[in-house]
PDB file of C-alpha atoms in Angstrom:
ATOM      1  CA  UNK A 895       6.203 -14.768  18.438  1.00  0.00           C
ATOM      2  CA  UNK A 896       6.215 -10.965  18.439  1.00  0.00           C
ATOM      3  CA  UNK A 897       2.370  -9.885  16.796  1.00  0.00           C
ATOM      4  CA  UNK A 898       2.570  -6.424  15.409  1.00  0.00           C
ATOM      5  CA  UNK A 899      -0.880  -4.771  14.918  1.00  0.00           C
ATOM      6  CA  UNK A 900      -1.794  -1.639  12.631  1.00  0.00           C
ATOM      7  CA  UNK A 901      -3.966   0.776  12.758  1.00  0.00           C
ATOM      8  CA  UNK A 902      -6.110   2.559  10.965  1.00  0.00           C
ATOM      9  CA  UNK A 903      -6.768  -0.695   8.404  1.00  0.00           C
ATOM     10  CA  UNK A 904      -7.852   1.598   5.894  1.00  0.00           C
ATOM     11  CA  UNK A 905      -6.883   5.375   6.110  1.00  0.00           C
ATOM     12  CA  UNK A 906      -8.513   7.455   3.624  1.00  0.00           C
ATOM     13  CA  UNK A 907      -7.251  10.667   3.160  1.00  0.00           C
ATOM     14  CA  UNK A 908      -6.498  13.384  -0.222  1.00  0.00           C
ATOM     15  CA  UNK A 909      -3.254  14.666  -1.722  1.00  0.00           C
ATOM     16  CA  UNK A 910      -1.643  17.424   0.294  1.00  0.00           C
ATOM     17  CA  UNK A 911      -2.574  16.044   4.062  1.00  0.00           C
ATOM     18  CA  UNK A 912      -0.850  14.721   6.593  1.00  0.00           C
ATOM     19  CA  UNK A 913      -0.687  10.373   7.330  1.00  0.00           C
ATOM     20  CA  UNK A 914      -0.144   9.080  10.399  1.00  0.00           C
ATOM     21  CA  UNK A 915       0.010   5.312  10.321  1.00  0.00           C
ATOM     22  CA  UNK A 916       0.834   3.599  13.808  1.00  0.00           C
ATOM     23  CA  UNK A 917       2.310   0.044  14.885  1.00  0.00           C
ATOM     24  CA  UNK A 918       2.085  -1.824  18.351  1.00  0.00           C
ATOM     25  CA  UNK A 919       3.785  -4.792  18.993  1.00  0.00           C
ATOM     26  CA  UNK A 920       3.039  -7.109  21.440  1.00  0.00           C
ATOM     27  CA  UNK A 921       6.212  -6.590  22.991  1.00  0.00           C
ATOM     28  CA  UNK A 922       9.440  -4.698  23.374  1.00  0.00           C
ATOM     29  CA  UNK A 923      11.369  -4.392  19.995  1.00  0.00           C
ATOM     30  CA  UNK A 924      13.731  -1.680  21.375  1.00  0.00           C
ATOM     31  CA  UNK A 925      14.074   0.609  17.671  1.00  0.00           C
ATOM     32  CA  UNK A 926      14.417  -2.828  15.842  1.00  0.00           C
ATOM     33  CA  UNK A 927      11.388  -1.280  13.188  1.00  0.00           C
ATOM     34  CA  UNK A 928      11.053  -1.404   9.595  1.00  0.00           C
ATOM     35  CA  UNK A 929       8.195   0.091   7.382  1.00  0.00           C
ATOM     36  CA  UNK A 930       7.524  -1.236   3.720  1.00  0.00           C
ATOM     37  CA  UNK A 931       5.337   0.227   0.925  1.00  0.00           C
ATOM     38  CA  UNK A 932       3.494  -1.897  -1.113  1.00  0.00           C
ATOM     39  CA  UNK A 933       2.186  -0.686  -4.435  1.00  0.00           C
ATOM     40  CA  UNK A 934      -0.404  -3.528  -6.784  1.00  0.00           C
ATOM     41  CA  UNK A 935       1.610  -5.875  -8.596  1.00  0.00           C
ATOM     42  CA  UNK A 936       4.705  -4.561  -6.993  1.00  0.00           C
ATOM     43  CA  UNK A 937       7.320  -6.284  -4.496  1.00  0.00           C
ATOM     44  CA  UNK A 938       7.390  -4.573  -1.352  1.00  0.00           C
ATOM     45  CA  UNK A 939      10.146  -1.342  -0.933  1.00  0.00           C
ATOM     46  CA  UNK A 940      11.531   0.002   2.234  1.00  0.00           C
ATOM     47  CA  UNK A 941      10.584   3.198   3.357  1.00  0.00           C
ATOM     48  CA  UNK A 942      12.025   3.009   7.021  1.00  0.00           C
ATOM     49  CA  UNK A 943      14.293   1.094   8.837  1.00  0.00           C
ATOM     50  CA  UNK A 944      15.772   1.067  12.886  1.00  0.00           C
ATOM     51  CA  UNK A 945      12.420   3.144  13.444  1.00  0.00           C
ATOM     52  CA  UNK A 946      13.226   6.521  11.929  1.00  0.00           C
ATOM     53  CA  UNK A 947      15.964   6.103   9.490  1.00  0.00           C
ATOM     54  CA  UNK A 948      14.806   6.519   6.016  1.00  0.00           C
ATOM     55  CA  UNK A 949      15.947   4.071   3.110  1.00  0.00           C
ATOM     56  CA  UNK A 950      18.052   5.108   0.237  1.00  0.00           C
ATOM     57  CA  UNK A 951      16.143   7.307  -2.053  1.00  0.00           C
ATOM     58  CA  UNK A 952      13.487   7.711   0.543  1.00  0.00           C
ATOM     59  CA  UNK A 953      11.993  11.449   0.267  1.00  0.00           C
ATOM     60  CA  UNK A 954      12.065  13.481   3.621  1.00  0.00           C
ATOM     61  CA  UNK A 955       7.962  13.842   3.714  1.00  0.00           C
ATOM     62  CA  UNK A 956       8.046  10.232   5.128  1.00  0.00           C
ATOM     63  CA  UNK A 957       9.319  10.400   9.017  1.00  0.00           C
ATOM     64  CA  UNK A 958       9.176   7.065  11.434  1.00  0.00           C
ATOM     65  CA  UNK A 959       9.315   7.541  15.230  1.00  0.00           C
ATOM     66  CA  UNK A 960       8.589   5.489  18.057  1.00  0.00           C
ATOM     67  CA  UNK A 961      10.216   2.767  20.447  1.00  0.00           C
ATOM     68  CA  UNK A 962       9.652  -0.034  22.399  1.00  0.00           C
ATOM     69  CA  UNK A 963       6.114  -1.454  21.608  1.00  0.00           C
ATOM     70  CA  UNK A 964       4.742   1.975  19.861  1.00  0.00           C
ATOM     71  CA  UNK A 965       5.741   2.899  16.543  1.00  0.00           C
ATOM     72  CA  UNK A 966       4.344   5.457  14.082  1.00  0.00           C
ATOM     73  CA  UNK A 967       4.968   6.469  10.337  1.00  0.00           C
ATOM     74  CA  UNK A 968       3.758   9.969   8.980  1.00  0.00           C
ATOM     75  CA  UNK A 969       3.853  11.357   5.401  1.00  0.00           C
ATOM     76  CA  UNK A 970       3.811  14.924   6.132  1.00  0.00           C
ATOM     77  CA  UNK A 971       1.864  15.483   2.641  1.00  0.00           C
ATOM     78  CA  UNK A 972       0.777  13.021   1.034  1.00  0.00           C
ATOM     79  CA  UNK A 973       1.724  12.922  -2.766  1.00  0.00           C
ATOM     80  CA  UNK A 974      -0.436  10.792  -5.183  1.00  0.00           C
ATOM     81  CA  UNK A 975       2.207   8.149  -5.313  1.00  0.00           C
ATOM     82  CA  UNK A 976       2.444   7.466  -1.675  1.00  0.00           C
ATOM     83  CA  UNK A 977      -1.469   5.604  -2.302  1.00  0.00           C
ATOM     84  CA  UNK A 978      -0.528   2.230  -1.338  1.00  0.00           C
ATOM     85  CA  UNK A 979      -0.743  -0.432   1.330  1.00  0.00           C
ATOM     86  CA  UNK A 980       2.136  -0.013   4.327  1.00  0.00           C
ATOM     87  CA  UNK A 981       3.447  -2.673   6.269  1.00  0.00           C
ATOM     88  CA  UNK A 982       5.611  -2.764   9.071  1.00  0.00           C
ATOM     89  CA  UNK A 983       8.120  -5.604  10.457  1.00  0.00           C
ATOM     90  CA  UNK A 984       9.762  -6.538  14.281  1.00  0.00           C
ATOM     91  CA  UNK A 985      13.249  -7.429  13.692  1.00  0.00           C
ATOM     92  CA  UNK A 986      14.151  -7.717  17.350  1.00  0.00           C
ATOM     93  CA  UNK A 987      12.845 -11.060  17.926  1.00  0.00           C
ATOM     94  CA  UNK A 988      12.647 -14.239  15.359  1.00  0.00           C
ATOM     95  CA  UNK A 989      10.722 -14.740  13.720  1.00  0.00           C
ATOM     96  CA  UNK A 990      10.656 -11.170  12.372  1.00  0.00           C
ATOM     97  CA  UNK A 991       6.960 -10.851  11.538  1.00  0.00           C
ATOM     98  CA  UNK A 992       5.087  -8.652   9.760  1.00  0.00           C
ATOM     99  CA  UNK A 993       1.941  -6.057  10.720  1.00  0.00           C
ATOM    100  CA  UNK A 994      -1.054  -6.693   8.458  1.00  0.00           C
ATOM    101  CA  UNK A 995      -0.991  -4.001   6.849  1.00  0.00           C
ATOM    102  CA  UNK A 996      -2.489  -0.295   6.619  1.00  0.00           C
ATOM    103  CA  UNK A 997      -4.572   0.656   3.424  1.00  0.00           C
ATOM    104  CA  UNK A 998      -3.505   4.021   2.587  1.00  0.00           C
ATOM    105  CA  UNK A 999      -6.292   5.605   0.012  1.00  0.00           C
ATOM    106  CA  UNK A1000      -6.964   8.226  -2.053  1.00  0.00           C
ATOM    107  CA  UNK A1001     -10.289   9.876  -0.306  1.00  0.00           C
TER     108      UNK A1001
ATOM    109  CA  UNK B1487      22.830  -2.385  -9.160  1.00  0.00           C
ATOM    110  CA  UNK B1488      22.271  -5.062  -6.470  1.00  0.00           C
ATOM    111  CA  UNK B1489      19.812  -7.640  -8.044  1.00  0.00           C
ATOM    112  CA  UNK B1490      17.509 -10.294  -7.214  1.00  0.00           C
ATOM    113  CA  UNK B1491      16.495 -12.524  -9.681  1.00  0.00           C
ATOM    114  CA  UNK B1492      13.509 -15.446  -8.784  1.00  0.00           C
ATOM    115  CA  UNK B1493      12.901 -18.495 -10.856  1.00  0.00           C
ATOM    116  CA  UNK B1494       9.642 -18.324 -12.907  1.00  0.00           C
ATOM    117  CA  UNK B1495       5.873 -19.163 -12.170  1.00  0.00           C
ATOM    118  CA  UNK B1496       4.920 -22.697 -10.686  1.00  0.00           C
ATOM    119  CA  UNK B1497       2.097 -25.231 -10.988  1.00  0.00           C
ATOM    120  CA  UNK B1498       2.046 -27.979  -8.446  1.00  0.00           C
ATOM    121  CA  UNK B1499      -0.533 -30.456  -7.420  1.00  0.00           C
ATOM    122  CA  UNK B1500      -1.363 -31.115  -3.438  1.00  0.00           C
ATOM    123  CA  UNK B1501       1.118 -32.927  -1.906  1.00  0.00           C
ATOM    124  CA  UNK B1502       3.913 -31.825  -4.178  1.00  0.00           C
ATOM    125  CA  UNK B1503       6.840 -30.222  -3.948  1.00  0.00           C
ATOM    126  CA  UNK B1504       8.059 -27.026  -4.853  1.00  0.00           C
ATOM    127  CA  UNK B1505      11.561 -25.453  -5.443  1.00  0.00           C
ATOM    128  CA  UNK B1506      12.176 -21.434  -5.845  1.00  0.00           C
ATOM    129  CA  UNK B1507      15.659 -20.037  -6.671  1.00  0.00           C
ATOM    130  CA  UNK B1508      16.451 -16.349  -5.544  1.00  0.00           C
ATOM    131  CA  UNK B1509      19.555 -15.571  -7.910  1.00  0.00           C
ATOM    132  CA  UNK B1510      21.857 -12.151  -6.511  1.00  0.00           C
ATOM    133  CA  UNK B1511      24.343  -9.792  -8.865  1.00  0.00           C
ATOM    134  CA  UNK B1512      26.074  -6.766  -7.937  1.00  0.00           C
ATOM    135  CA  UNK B1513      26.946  -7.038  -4.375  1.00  0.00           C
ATOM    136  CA  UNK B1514      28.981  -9.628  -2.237  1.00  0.00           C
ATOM    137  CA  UNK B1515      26.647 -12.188  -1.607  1.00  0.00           C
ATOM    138  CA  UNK B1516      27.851 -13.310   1.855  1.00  0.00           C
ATOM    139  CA  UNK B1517      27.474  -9.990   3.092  1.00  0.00           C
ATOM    140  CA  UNK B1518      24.209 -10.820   3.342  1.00  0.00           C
ATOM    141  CA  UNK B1519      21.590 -12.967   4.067  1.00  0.00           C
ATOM    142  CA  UNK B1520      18.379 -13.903   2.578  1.00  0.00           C
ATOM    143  CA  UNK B1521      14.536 -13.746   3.185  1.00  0.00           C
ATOM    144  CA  UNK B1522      11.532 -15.930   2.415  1.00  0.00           C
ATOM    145  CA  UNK B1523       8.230 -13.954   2.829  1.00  0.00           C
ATOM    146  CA  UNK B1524       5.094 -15.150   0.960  1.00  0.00           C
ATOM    147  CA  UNK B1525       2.092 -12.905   0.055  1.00  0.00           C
ATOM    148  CA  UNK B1526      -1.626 -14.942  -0.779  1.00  0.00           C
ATOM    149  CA  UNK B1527      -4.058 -12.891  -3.336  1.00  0.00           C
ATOM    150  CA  UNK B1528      -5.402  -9.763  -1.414  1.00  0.00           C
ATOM    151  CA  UNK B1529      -3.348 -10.637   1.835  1.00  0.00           C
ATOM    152  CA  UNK B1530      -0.207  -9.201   3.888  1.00  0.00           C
ATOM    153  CA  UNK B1531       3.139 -10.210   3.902  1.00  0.00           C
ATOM    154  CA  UNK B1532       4.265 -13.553   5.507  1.00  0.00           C
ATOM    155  CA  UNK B1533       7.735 -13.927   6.508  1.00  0.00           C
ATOM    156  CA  UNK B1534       8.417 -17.550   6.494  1.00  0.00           C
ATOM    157  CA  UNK B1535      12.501 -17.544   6.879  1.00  0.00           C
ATOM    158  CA  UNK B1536      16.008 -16.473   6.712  1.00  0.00           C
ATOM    159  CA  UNK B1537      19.460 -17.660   6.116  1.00  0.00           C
ATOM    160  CA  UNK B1538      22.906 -16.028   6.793  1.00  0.00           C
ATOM    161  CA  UNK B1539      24.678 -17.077   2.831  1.00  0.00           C
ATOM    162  CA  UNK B1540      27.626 -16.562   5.073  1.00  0.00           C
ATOM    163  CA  UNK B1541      27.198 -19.192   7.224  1.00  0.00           C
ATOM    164  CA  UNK B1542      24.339 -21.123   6.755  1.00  0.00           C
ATOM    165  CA  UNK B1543      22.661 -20.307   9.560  1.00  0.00           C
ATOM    166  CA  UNK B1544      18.585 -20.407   9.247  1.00  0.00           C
ATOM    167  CA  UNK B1545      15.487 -19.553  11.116  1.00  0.00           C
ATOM    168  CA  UNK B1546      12.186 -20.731  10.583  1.00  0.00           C
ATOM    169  CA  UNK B1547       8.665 -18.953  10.515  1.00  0.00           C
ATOM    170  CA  UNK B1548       6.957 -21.854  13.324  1.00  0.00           C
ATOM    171  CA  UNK B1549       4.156 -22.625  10.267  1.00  0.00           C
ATOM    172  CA  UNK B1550       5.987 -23.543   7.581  1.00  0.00           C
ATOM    173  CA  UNK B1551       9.234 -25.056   9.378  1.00  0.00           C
ATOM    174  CA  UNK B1552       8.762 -28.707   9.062  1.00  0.00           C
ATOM    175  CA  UNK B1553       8.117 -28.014   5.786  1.00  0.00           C
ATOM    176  CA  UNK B1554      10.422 -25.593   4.087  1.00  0.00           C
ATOM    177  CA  UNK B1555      13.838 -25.528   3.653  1.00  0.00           C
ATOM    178  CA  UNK B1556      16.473 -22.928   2.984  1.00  0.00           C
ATOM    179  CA  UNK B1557      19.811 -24.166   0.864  1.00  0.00           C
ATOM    180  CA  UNK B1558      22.658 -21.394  -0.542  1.00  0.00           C
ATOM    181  CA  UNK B1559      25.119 -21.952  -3.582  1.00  0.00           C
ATOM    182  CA  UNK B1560      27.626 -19.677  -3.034  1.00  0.00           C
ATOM    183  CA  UNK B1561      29.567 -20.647  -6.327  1.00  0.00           C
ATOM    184  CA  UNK B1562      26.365 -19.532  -8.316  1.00  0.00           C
ATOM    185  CA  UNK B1563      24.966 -16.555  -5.594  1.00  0.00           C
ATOM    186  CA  UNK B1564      21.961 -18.279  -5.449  1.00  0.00           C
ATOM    187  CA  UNK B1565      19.512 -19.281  -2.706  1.00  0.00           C
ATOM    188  CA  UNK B1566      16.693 -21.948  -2.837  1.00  0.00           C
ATOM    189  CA  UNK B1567      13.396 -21.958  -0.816  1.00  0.00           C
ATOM    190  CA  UNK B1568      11.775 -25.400  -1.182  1.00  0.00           C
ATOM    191  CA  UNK B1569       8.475 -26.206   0.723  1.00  0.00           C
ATOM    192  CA  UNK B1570       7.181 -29.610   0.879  1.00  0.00           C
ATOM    193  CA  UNK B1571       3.415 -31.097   1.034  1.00  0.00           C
ATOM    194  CA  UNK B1572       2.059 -28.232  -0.519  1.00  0.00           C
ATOM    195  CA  UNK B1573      -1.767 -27.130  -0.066  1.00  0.00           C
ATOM    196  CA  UNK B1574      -4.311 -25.094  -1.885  1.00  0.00           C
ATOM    197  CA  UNK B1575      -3.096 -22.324   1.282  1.00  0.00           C
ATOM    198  CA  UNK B1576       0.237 -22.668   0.137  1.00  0.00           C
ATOM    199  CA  UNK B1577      -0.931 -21.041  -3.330  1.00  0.00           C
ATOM    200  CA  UNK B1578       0.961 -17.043  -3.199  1.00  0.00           C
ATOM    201  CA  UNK B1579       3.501 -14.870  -4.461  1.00  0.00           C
ATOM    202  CA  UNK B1580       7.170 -15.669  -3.152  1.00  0.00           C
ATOM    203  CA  UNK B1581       9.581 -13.068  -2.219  1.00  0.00           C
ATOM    204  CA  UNK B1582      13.303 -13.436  -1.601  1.00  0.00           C
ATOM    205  CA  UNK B1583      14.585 -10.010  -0.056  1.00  0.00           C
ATOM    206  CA  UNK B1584      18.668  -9.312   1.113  1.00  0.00           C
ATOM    207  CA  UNK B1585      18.858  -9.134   4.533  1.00  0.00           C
ATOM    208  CA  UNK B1586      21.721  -6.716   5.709  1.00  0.00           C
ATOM    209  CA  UNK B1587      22.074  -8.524   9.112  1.00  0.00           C
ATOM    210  CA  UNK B1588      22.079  -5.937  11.180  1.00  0.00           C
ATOM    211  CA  UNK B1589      18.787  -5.414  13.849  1.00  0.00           C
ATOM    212  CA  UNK B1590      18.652  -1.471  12.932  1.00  0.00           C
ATOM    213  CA  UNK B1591      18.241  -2.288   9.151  1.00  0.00           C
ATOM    214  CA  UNK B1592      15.524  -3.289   6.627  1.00  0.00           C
ATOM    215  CA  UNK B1593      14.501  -5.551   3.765  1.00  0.00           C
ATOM    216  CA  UNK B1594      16.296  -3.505   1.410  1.00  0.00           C
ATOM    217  CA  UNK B1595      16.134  -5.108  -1.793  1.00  0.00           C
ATOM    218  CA  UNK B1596      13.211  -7.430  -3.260  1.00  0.00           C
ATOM    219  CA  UNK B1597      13.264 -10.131  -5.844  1.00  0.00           C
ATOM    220  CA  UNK B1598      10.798  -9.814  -8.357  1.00  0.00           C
ATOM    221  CA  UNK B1599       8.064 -12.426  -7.104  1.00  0.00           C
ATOM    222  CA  UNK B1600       7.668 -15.876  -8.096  1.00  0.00           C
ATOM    223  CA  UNK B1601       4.061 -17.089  -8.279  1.00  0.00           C
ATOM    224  CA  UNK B1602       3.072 -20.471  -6.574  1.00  0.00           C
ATOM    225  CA  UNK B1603      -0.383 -21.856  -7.646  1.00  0.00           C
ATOM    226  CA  UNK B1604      -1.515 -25.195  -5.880  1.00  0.00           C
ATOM    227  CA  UNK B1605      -4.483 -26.928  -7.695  1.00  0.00           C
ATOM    228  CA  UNK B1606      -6.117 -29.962  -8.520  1.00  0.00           C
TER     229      UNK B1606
END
């Protein structure tokens, strides 16, 4: 199975700077990329999907880019409600796993 | 409003079984398909399975599949995730999320959660 690894774990960072959150996976996923925010208490919600197209509702600070095995997601400036944990998920490959996760907190 | 609407909290002993319904509104439900990830206290996501509620067709996280299984009712839009021989690891929060089918897209809608709690 594809792994996908994040990194930074934890990024701590204030209101008003730039994130840059990164993804490798083990292997070639062509643009087959999704990105999730995860707030406490709170189901997951899609931020990002084929790489670099935002969801539905989605605003324009948050960007994805990235192919192949290298994948990043930046929040241009972060807002106080983009604090949260990200996530991203392969879906070129079954089963489509998930990264463990990048911390994103308030510094 | 596309919905997704899981059954409520469960309390099973080791070795049982449990049984978690994902219930959809508002959209065509074989459109789509469904997904199965779990979440432990103060861990990631865990994507454990899928199945196409057009056709039935399922894939398995390698874990969990001798274990779980993946049913559809179309006549009531409703999926089921059971998993078998539970454990005290098996204790988390279960997600249902559509699944658009396509490679390029995303989890784009969640269920609410449904919280599994294994213990003696």
């Amino acid at each position: 199975e594809i792994v996908l690894t994040q990194s930074p774990v934890t990024l701590s960072l204030s209101p008003g700077e730039r994130a840059t959150l990164s993804c490798r996976a083990s292997q070639s996923v062509y643009r087959y990329l999704a990105w999730y925010q995860q707030k406490p208490g709170q189901a997951p919600r899609l931020i990002i999907s084929g790489a670099s197209n935002r969801a539905t509702g989605i605003p324009a600070r948050f960007s994805g880019s990235g192919s192949g095995t290298d994948f990043t997601l930046t929040i241009s400036s972060l807002e106080p409600e983009d604090f949260a944990v990200y996530y991203c998920q392969q879906r070129g490959n079954w089963p489509h796993t998930f990264g463990q996760g990048t911390k994103l907190e308030i510094k | 409003q596309v919905q997704l609407v899981q059954s409520g909290g469960e309390a099973k002993k080791p070795g049982a079984s449990v049984k978690v319904s994902c219930k959809a509104s508002g959209s065509t439900f074989t459109n789509y398909g469904i997904t199965w990830v779990r979440q432990a206290r103060g861990q990631g996501l865990e994507w454990m399975g899928w199945i196409s509620t057009e056709n039935g067709n399922k894939a398995y996280a390698q874990k969990v599949k001798d274990r779980v299984t993946l049913t559809t009712d179309t006549s009531t839009t409703t999926v089921y995730m059971e998993l078998t021989s539970l454990t005290f690891d098996d204790t988390a929060v279960y997600y249902c999320a559509r699944e658009p089918g396509l490679a390029d897209s995303g989890l784009d809608v969640w269920g609410q959660g449904t919280t599994v709690i294994v213990s003696s």
